[in-house]
PDB file of C-alpha atoms in Angstrom:
ATOM      1  CA  GLY A  23     134.698  -6.442  18.509  1.00 54.00           C
ATOM      2  CA  ALA A  24     131.673  -5.729  20.648  1.00 74.00           C
ATOM      3  CA  GLY A  25     132.309  -2.079  20.886  1.00 89.00           C
ATOM      4  CA  VAL A  26     134.550   0.756  19.684  1.00 93.00           C
ATOM      5  CA  SER A  27     137.967   0.495  21.268  1.00 95.00           C
ATOM      6  CA  GLN A  28     140.298   3.411  21.619  1.00 96.00           C
ATOM      7  CA  SER A  29     143.845   3.442  22.825  1.00 96.00           C
ATOM      8  CA  PRO A  30     145.512   4.726  24.796  1.00 97.00           C
ATOM      9  CA  SER A  31     142.873   5.752  27.249  1.00 94.00           C
ATOM     10  CA  ASN A  32     145.156   8.406  28.632  1.00 96.00           C
ATOM     11  CA  LYS A  33     148.160  10.119  27.197  1.00 97.00           C
ATOM     12  CA  VAL A  34     150.394  12.807  28.648  1.00 98.00           C
ATOM     13  CA  THR A  35     152.857  14.362  26.291  1.00 97.00           C
ATOM     14  CA  GLU A  36     155.274  17.208  26.204  1.00 97.00           C
ATOM     15  CA  LYS A  37     154.537  20.212  24.109  1.00 97.00           C
ATOM     16  CA  GLY A  38     156.039  19.861  20.672  1.00 97.00           C
ATOM     17  CA  LYS A  39     155.924  16.065  20.602  1.00 98.00           C
ATOM     18  CA  ASP A  40     153.902  14.058  18.104  1.00 98.00           C
ATOM     19  CA  VAL A  41     151.074  11.712  19.317  1.00 98.00           C
ATOM     20  CA  GLU A  42     149.181   8.931  17.572  1.00 98.00           C
ATOM     21  CA  LEU A  43     145.680   7.922  18.819  1.00 98.00           C
ATOM     22  CA  ARG A  44     144.101   4.700  17.675  1.00 97.00           C
ATOM     23  CA  CYS A  45     140.480   3.654  17.116  1.00 97.00           C
ATOM     24  CA  ASP A  46     139.211   0.143  16.437  1.00 96.00           C
ATOM     25  CA  PRO A  47     135.615   0.366  15.168  1.00 94.00           C
ATOM     26  CA  ILE A  48     132.894  -2.224  15.411  1.00 92.00           C
ATOM     27  CA  SER A  49     133.441  -4.899  12.788  1.00 90.00           C
ATOM     28  CA  GLY A  50     131.346  -4.185   9.678  1.00 86.00           C
ATOM     29  CA  HIS A  51     130.813  -0.565  10.456  1.00 88.00           C
ATOM     30  CA  THR A  52     131.621   1.414   7.311  1.00 86.00           C
ATOM     31  CA  ALA A  53     131.560   4.893   8.802  1.00 88.00           C
ATOM     32  CA  LEU A  54     134.097   6.180  11.317  1.00 92.00           C
ATOM     33  CA  TYR A  55     134.170   9.607  12.995  1.00 92.00           C
ATOM     34  CA  TRP A  56     136.675  11.475  15.187  1.00 96.00           C
ATOM     35  CA  TYR A  57     135.454  14.202  17.526  1.00 95.00           C
ATOM     36  CA  ARG A  58     137.227  16.342  20.126  1.00 96.00           C
ATOM     37  CA  GLN A  59     135.756  17.256  23.497  1.00 91.00           C
ATOM     38  CA  ARG A  60     137.507  20.052  25.399  1.00 89.00           C
ATOM     39  CA  LEU A  61     136.829  20.303  29.069  1.00 83.00           C
ATOM     40  CA  GLY A  62     133.278  21.581  29.763  1.00 75.00           C
ATOM     41  CA  GLN A  63     132.527  21.986  26.114  1.00 79.00           C
ATOM     42  CA  GLY A  64     130.578  20.052  23.444  1.00 81.00           C
ATOM     43  CA  LEU A  65     131.872  17.737  20.787  1.00 89.00           C
ATOM     44  CA  GLU A  66     133.813  19.221  17.918  1.00 92.00           C
ATOM     45  CA  PHE A  67     133.768  17.267  14.662  1.00 92.00           C
ATOM     46  CA  LEU A  68     137.194  16.550  13.266  1.00 96.00           C
ATOM     47  CA  ILE A  69     137.037  14.028  10.413  1.00 95.00           C
ATOM     48  CA  TYR A  70     134.799  11.381   8.868  1.00 91.00           C
ATOM     49  CA  PHE A  71     135.597   8.229   6.920  1.00 91.00           C
ATOM     50  CA  GLN A  72     133.042   6.358   4.835  1.00 87.00           C
ATOM     51  CA  GLY A  73     134.255   3.142   3.276  1.00 82.00           C
ATOM     52  CA  ASN A  74     136.836   3.784   0.572  1.00 83.00           C
ATOM     53  CA  SER A  75     135.539   7.343  -0.194  1.00 86.00           C
ATOM     54  CA  ALA A  76     137.703  10.394   0.326  1.00 89.00           C
ATOM     55  CA  PRO A  77     137.436  11.453   3.991  1.00 91.00           C
ATOM     56  CA  ASP A  78     135.624  14.577   5.057  1.00 90.00           C
ATOM     57  CA  LYS A  79     138.478  16.483   6.707  1.00 93.00           C
ATOM     58  CA  SER A  80     136.550  19.756   7.133  1.00 91.00           C
ATOM     59  CA  GLY A  81     136.733  19.719  10.929  1.00 93.00           C
ATOM     60  CA  LEU A  82     140.480  19.368  11.353  1.00 96.00           C
ATOM     61  CA  PRO A  83     141.676  22.503  13.198  1.00 95.00           C
ATOM     62  CA  SER A  84     145.140  22.782  11.623  1.00 95.00           C
ATOM     63  CA  ASP A  85     147.578  21.015   9.334  1.00 96.00           C
ATOM     64  CA  ARG A  86     149.148  19.501  12.474  1.00 97.00           C
ATOM     65  CA  PHE A  87     146.166  17.137  12.615  1.00 98.00           C
ATOM     66  CA  SER A  88     145.849  14.166  10.223  1.00 97.00           C
ATOM     67  CA  ALA A  89     144.041  10.815  10.244  1.00 97.00           C
ATOM     68  CA  GLU A  90     144.193   7.633   8.266  1.00 95.00           C
ATOM     69  CA  ARG A  91     141.985   4.684   7.796  1.00 94.00           C
ATOM     70  CA  THR A  92     142.550   1.667   5.549  1.00 84.00           C
ATOM     71  CA  GLY A  93     139.308   0.265   4.267  1.00 79.00           C
ATOM     72  CA  GLU A  94     136.895  -0.399   7.140  1.00 80.00           C
ATOM     73  CA  SER A  95     139.485  -1.197   9.772  1.00 88.00           C
ATOM     74  CA  VAL A  96     141.523   0.722  12.278  1.00 95.00           C
ATOM     75  CA  SER A  97     141.928   4.457  12.179  1.00 97.00           C
ATOM     76  CA  THR A  98     144.719   6.523  13.603  1.00 97.00           C
ATOM     77  CA  LEU A  99     144.581  10.245  14.422  1.00 98.00           C
ATOM     78  CA  THR A 100     148.036  11.895  14.520  1.00 98.00           C
ATOM     79  CA  ILE A 101     148.710  15.283  16.092  1.00 98.00           C
ATOM     80  CA  GLN A 102     152.133  16.676  15.194  1.00 98.00           C
ATOM     81  CA  ARG A 103     154.006  19.242  17.355  1.00 98.00           C
ATOM     82  CA  THR A 104     151.339  19.144  20.074  1.00 98.00           C
ATOM     83  CA  GLN A 105     150.253  22.431  21.769  1.00 97.00           C
ATOM     84  CA  GLN A 106     148.670  22.897  25.134  1.00 96.00           C
ATOM     85  CA  GLU A 107     145.351  23.769  23.454  1.00 95.00           C
ATOM     86  CA  ASP A 108     145.267  20.248  21.944  1.00 97.00           C
ATOM     87  CA  SER A 109     144.563  18.958  25.422  1.00 97.00           C
ATOM     88  CA  ALA A 110     141.088  17.283  25.257  1.00 96.00           C
ATOM     89  CA  VAL A 111     139.303  13.949  25.078  1.00 95.00           C
ATOM     90  CA  TYR A 112     139.411  12.529  21.549  1.00 97.00           C
ATOM     91  CA  LEU A 113     136.380  10.434  20.771  1.00 95.00           C
ATOM     92  CA  CYS A 114     135.891   7.915  17.985  1.00 95.00           C
ATOM     93  CA  ALA A 115     132.614   6.610  16.799  1.00 92.00           C
ATOM     94  CA  SER A 116     131.556   4.149  14.167  1.00 90.00           C
ATOM     95  CA  SER A 117     128.265   3.626  12.396  1.00 86.00           C
ATOM     96  CA  ALA A 118     126.790   1.048  10.094  1.00 81.00           C
ATOM     97  CA  GLN A 119     125.015   3.790   8.203  1.00 70.00           C
ATOM     98  CA  PRO A 120     126.510   7.114   7.155  1.00 61.00           C
ATOM     99  CA  PHE A 121     123.661   9.399   8.149  1.00 59.00           C
ATOM    100  CA  GLY A 122     124.043   9.626  11.940  1.00 55.00           C
ATOM    101  CA  TYR A 123     121.956   6.686  12.934  1.00 63.00           C
ATOM    102  CA  GLY A 124     123.268   4.260  15.417  1.00 68.00           C
ATOM    103  CA  TYR A 125     126.521   5.887  16.209  1.00 82.00           C
ATOM    104  CA  THR A 126     128.569   3.848  18.757  1.00 88.00           C
ATOM    105  CA  PHE A 127     131.226   5.814  20.642  1.00 91.00           C
ATOM    106  CA  GLY A 128     134.397   4.686  22.239  1.00 93.00           C
ATOM    107  CA  SER A 129     135.411   5.731  25.698  1.00 90.00           C
ATOM    108  CA  GLY A 130     137.881   8.217  24.269  1.00 93.00           C
ATOM    109  CA  THR A 131     141.553   9.118  24.697  1.00 96.00           C
ATOM    110  CA  ARG A 132     142.260  11.813  27.267  1.00 95.00           C
ATOM    111  CA  LEU A 133     145.200  13.770  25.914  1.00 97.00           C
ATOM    112  CA  THR A 134     147.112  16.147  28.203  1.00 97.00           C
ATOM    113  CA  VAL A 135     149.866  18.339  26.720  1.00 97.00           C
ATOM    114  CA  VAL A 136     152.244  19.688  29.394  1.00 96.00           C
TER     115      VAL A 136
ATOM    116  CA  GLY B  26     125.183  25.969   8.871  1.00 81.00           C
ATOM    117  CA  ASN B  27     123.734  23.517  11.311  1.00 86.00           C
ATOM    118  CA  SER B  28     123.811  24.269  14.999  1.00 91.00           C
ATOM    119  CA  VAL B  29     122.390  23.077  18.295  1.00 94.00           C
ATOM    120  CA  THR B  30     121.743  25.154  21.368  1.00 94.00           C
ATOM    121  CA  GLN B  31     121.229  23.561  24.801  1.00 93.00           C
ATOM    122  CA  MET B  32     120.133  25.146  28.022  1.00 83.00           C
ATOM    123  CA  GLU B  33     123.102  26.111  30.164  1.00 79.00           C
ATOM    124  CA  GLY B  34     123.993  23.884  32.985  1.00 82.00           C
ATOM    125  CA  PRO B  35     124.721  22.654  35.452  1.00 93.00           C
ATOM    126  CA  VAL B  36     121.365  21.436  36.586  1.00 95.00           C
ATOM    127  CA  THR B  37     120.901  20.124  40.066  1.00 97.00           C
ATOM    128  CA  LEU B  38     117.742  18.408  41.128  1.00 97.00           C
ATOM    129  CA  SER B  39     116.462  16.250  44.023  1.00 97.00           C
ATOM    130  CA  GLU B  40     115.460  12.677  43.387  1.00 97.00           C
ATOM    131  CA  GLU B  41     111.951  12.290  41.916  1.00 97.00           C
ATOM    132  CA  ALA B  42     111.900  15.883  40.554  1.00 97.00           C
ATOM    133  CA  PHE B  43     110.713  16.728  37.048  1.00 97.00           C
ATOM    134  CA  LEU B  44     113.501  17.316  34.481  1.00 97.00           C
ATOM    135  CA  THR B  45     113.475  19.480  31.372  1.00 97.00           C
ATOM    136  CA  ILE B  46     116.583  20.196  29.381  1.00 97.00           C
ATOM    137  CA  ASN B  47     115.873  22.565  26.538  1.00 97.00           C
ATOM    138  CA  CYS B  48     117.317  22.053  23.051  1.00 97.00           C
ATOM    139  CA  THR B  49     116.691  24.121  19.931  1.00 97.00           C
ATOM    140  CA  TYR B  50     118.386  23.743  16.570  1.00 96.00           C
ATOM    141  CA  THR B  51     119.096  25.481  13.295  1.00 94.00           C
ATOM    142  CA  ALA B  52     119.267  23.296  10.136  1.00 90.00           C
ATOM    143  CA  THR B  53     118.330  23.233   6.491  1.00 82.00           C
ATOM    144  CA  GLY B  54     115.935  20.604   5.375  1.00 80.00           C
ATOM    145  CA  TYR B  55     114.587  17.959   7.759  1.00 84.00           C
ATOM    146  CA  PRO B  56     117.288  16.784  10.217  1.00 90.00           C
ATOM    147  CA  SER B  57     117.111  13.848  12.540  1.00 90.00           C
ATOM    148  CA  LEU B  58     117.440  14.709  16.206  1.00 93.00           C
ATOM    149  CA  PHE B  59     119.127  12.869  19.020  1.00 93.00           C
ATOM    150  CA  TRP B  60     119.850  12.923  22.718  1.00 95.00           C
ATOM    151  CA  TYR B  61     123.072  11.274  23.900  1.00 94.00           C
ATOM    152  CA  VAL B  62     124.111  10.687  27.498  1.00 95.00           C
ATOM    153  CA  GLN B  63     127.562  10.479  28.959  1.00 91.00           C
ATOM    154  CA  TYR B  64     127.839   8.861  32.319  1.00 92.00           C
ATOM    155  CA  PRO B  65     130.956   9.641  34.452  1.00 86.00           C
ATOM    156  CA  GLY B  66     134.008   7.936  33.005  1.00 79.00           C
ATOM    157  CA  GLU B  67     132.035   6.359  30.108  1.00 82.00           C
ATOM    158  CA  GLY B  68     131.614   7.096  26.348  1.00 82.00           C
ATOM    159  CA  LEU B  69     128.578   8.722  24.800  1.00 88.00           C
ATOM    160  CA  GLN B  70     125.505   6.510  24.486  1.00 90.00           C
ATOM    161  CA  LEU B  71     122.495   7.079  22.368  1.00 90.00           C
ATOM    162  CA  LEU B  72     119.529   7.826  24.688  1.00 95.00           C
ATOM    163  CA  LEU B  73     116.752   8.538  22.097  1.00 95.00           C
ATOM    164  CA  LYS B  74     116.071   9.827  18.656  1.00 92.00           C
ATOM    165  CA  ALA B  75     113.449  11.222  16.401  1.00 93.00           C
ATOM    166  CA  THR B  76     113.638  11.269  12.619  1.00 89.00           C
ATOM    167  CA  LYS B  77     110.707  13.428  11.572  1.00 89.00           C
ATOM    168  CA  ALA B  78     108.454  16.108  12.785  1.00 92.00           C
ATOM    169  CA  ASP B  79     106.053  15.255  15.681  1.00 95.00           C
ATOM    170  CA  ASP B  80     107.922  12.024  16.353  1.00 95.00           C
ATOM    171  CA  LYS B  81     108.509  11.304  20.048  1.00 97.00           C
ATOM    172  CA  GLY B  82     111.584   9.464  21.096  1.00 96.00           C
ATOM    173  CA  SER B  83     111.606   7.678  24.392  1.00 97.00           C
ATOM    174  CA  ASN B  84     113.856   5.476  26.497  1.00 96.00           C
ATOM    175  CA  LYS B  85     114.457   4.812  30.190  1.00 95.00           C
ATOM    176  CA  GLY B  86     111.718   7.150  31.193  1.00 97.00           C
ATOM    177  CA  PHE B  87     113.097  10.048  29.122  1.00 98.00           C
ATOM    178  CA  GLU B  88     111.117  11.561  26.290  1.00 98.00           C
ATOM    179  CA  ALA B  89     111.630  14.186  23.590  1.00 98.00           C
ATOM    180  CA  THR B  90     109.294  15.381  20.916  1.00 98.00           C
ATOM    181  CA  TYR B  91     110.538  16.727  17.489  1.00 96.00           C
ATOM    182  CA  ARG B  92     108.835  20.135  17.145  1.00 96.00           C
ATOM    183  CA  LYS B  93     109.481  21.606  13.764  1.00 93.00           C
ATOM    184  CA  GLU B  94     107.385  24.695  14.352  1.00 94.00           C
ATOM    185  CA  THR B  95     109.642  25.708  17.334  1.00 95.00           C
ATOM    186  CA  THR B  96     112.791  23.895  16.085  1.00 96.00           C
ATOM    187  CA  SER B  97     113.022  22.259  19.454  1.00 97.00           C
ATOM    188  CA  PHE B  98     113.690  18.817  20.912  1.00 97.00           C
ATOM    189  CA  HIS B  99     113.405  19.261  24.638  1.00 98.00           C
ATOM    190  CA  LEU B 100     114.389  16.349  26.931  1.00 98.00           C
ATOM    191  CA  GLU B 101     111.996  15.530  29.740  1.00 98.00           C
ATOM    192  CA  LYS B 102     111.659  12.928  32.470  1.00 98.00           C
ATOM    193  CA  GLY B 103     108.882  12.910  35.064  1.00 97.00           C
ATOM    194  CA  SER B 104     110.912  11.549  38.006  1.00 96.00           C
ATOM    195  CA  VAL B 105     114.703  11.601  37.985  1.00 97.00           C
ATOM    196  CA  GLN B 106     116.949   9.180  39.887  1.00 97.00           C
ATOM    197  CA  VAL B 107     120.431   9.594  41.319  1.00 97.00           C
ATOM    198  CA  SER B 108     121.591   7.191  38.531  1.00 96.00           C
ATOM    199  CA  ASP B 109     120.500   9.721  35.889  1.00 97.00           C
ATOM    200  CA  SER B 110     123.400  11.977  36.897  1.00 97.00           C
ATOM    201  CA  ALA B 111     125.338  12.476  33.710  1.00 96.00           C
ATOM    202  CA  VAL B 112     126.045  14.900  30.869  1.00 94.00           C
ATOM    203  CA  TYR B 113     123.294  15.141  28.254  1.00 96.00           C
ATOM    204  CA  PHE B 114     124.033  16.205  24.639  1.00 94.00           C
ATOM    205  CA  CYS B 115     121.487  17.156  22.073  1.00 95.00           C
ATOM    206  CA  ALA B 116     122.553  16.526  18.498  1.00 93.00           C
ATOM    207  CA  LEU B 117     121.295  16.661  14.899  1.00 91.00           C
ATOM    208  CA  SER B 118     122.075  14.977  11.676  1.00 87.00           C
ATOM    209  CA  ALA B 119     121.128  16.845   8.537  1.00 80.00           C
ATOM    210  CA  ALA B 120     119.147  14.828   6.056  1.00 61.00           C
ATOM    211  CA  SER B 121     121.765  15.425   3.404  1.00 51.00           C
ATOM    212  CA  GLY B 122     124.785  15.176   5.640  1.00 50.00           C
ATOM    213  CA  SER B 123     126.554  12.399   7.499  1.00 65.00           C
ATOM    214  CA  ARG B 124     127.899  13.820  10.711  1.00 81.00           C
ATOM    215  CA  LEU B 125     126.323  14.726  14.052  1.00 86.00           C
ATOM    216  CA  THR B 126     126.345  18.311  15.167  1.00 89.00           C
ATOM    217  CA  PHE B 127     126.324  18.426  19.002  1.00 91.00           C
ATOM    218  CA  GLY B 128     125.134  20.995  21.526  1.00 92.00           C
ATOM    219  CA  GLU B 129     127.468  22.000  24.380  1.00 90.00           C
ATOM    220  CA  GLY B 130     126.099  19.494  26.807  1.00 92.00           C
ATOM    221  CA  THR B 131     124.195  19.889  30.077  1.00 94.00           C
ATOM    222  CA  GLN B 132     125.594  18.461  33.301  1.00 94.00           C
ATOM    223  CA  LEU B 133     122.777  16.951  35.434  1.00 96.00           C
ATOM    224  CA  THR B 134     123.291  16.125  39.070  1.00 97.00           C
ATOM    225  CA  VAL B 135     120.516  14.368  40.991  1.00 97.00           C
ATOM    226  CA  ASN B 136     120.824  14.327  44.791  1.00 97.00           C
ATOM    227  CA  PRO B 137     119.156  11.757  47.029  1.00 95.00           C
TER     228      PRO B 137
END
């Protein structure tokens, strides 16, 4: 597509429920990143996919967080047993190069855990 | 590890005022430096970048110069407009790495 598409744009969930966030990158972009943006704070790196290589999961905050991507297509970020501190905007970005050039961000999914 | 420190916000200016948003970084090697902008209700957009020391990135009247001696990449604009109201993020990408490390962001409000 023309840009990075994320869905849903907003999600309200009850504490303890699982949620799944989706990112559809720009066609042909081999690199895909997930970031978290808490209210009034900067962007926190979560996970990075590059082609068929093993993902860099070093930013995932706990084992409740996981992400998948098949090849160079859609990625899903799953949060199990959500907690109130998981409330944030989850941003996805894709890039044609793996070294931070030309990132294109989606508009994000605003997750609220009540 | 790599880190980016931005001046604390929020910053409020009148239209046509001069803008400086300070950014300093810590990184090994020779990182690339970026400024991203997030307009209300929108995703982050790349504003400008510089990939080596003394490079100047510029876009939409904004400029930033990569200063290795002071490890800085301050954002400047000579005359801000109401439409520049947004959150500005400084970021770096280490030469050997693949992810962006962001600063905390600076909220800019420009009043008419």
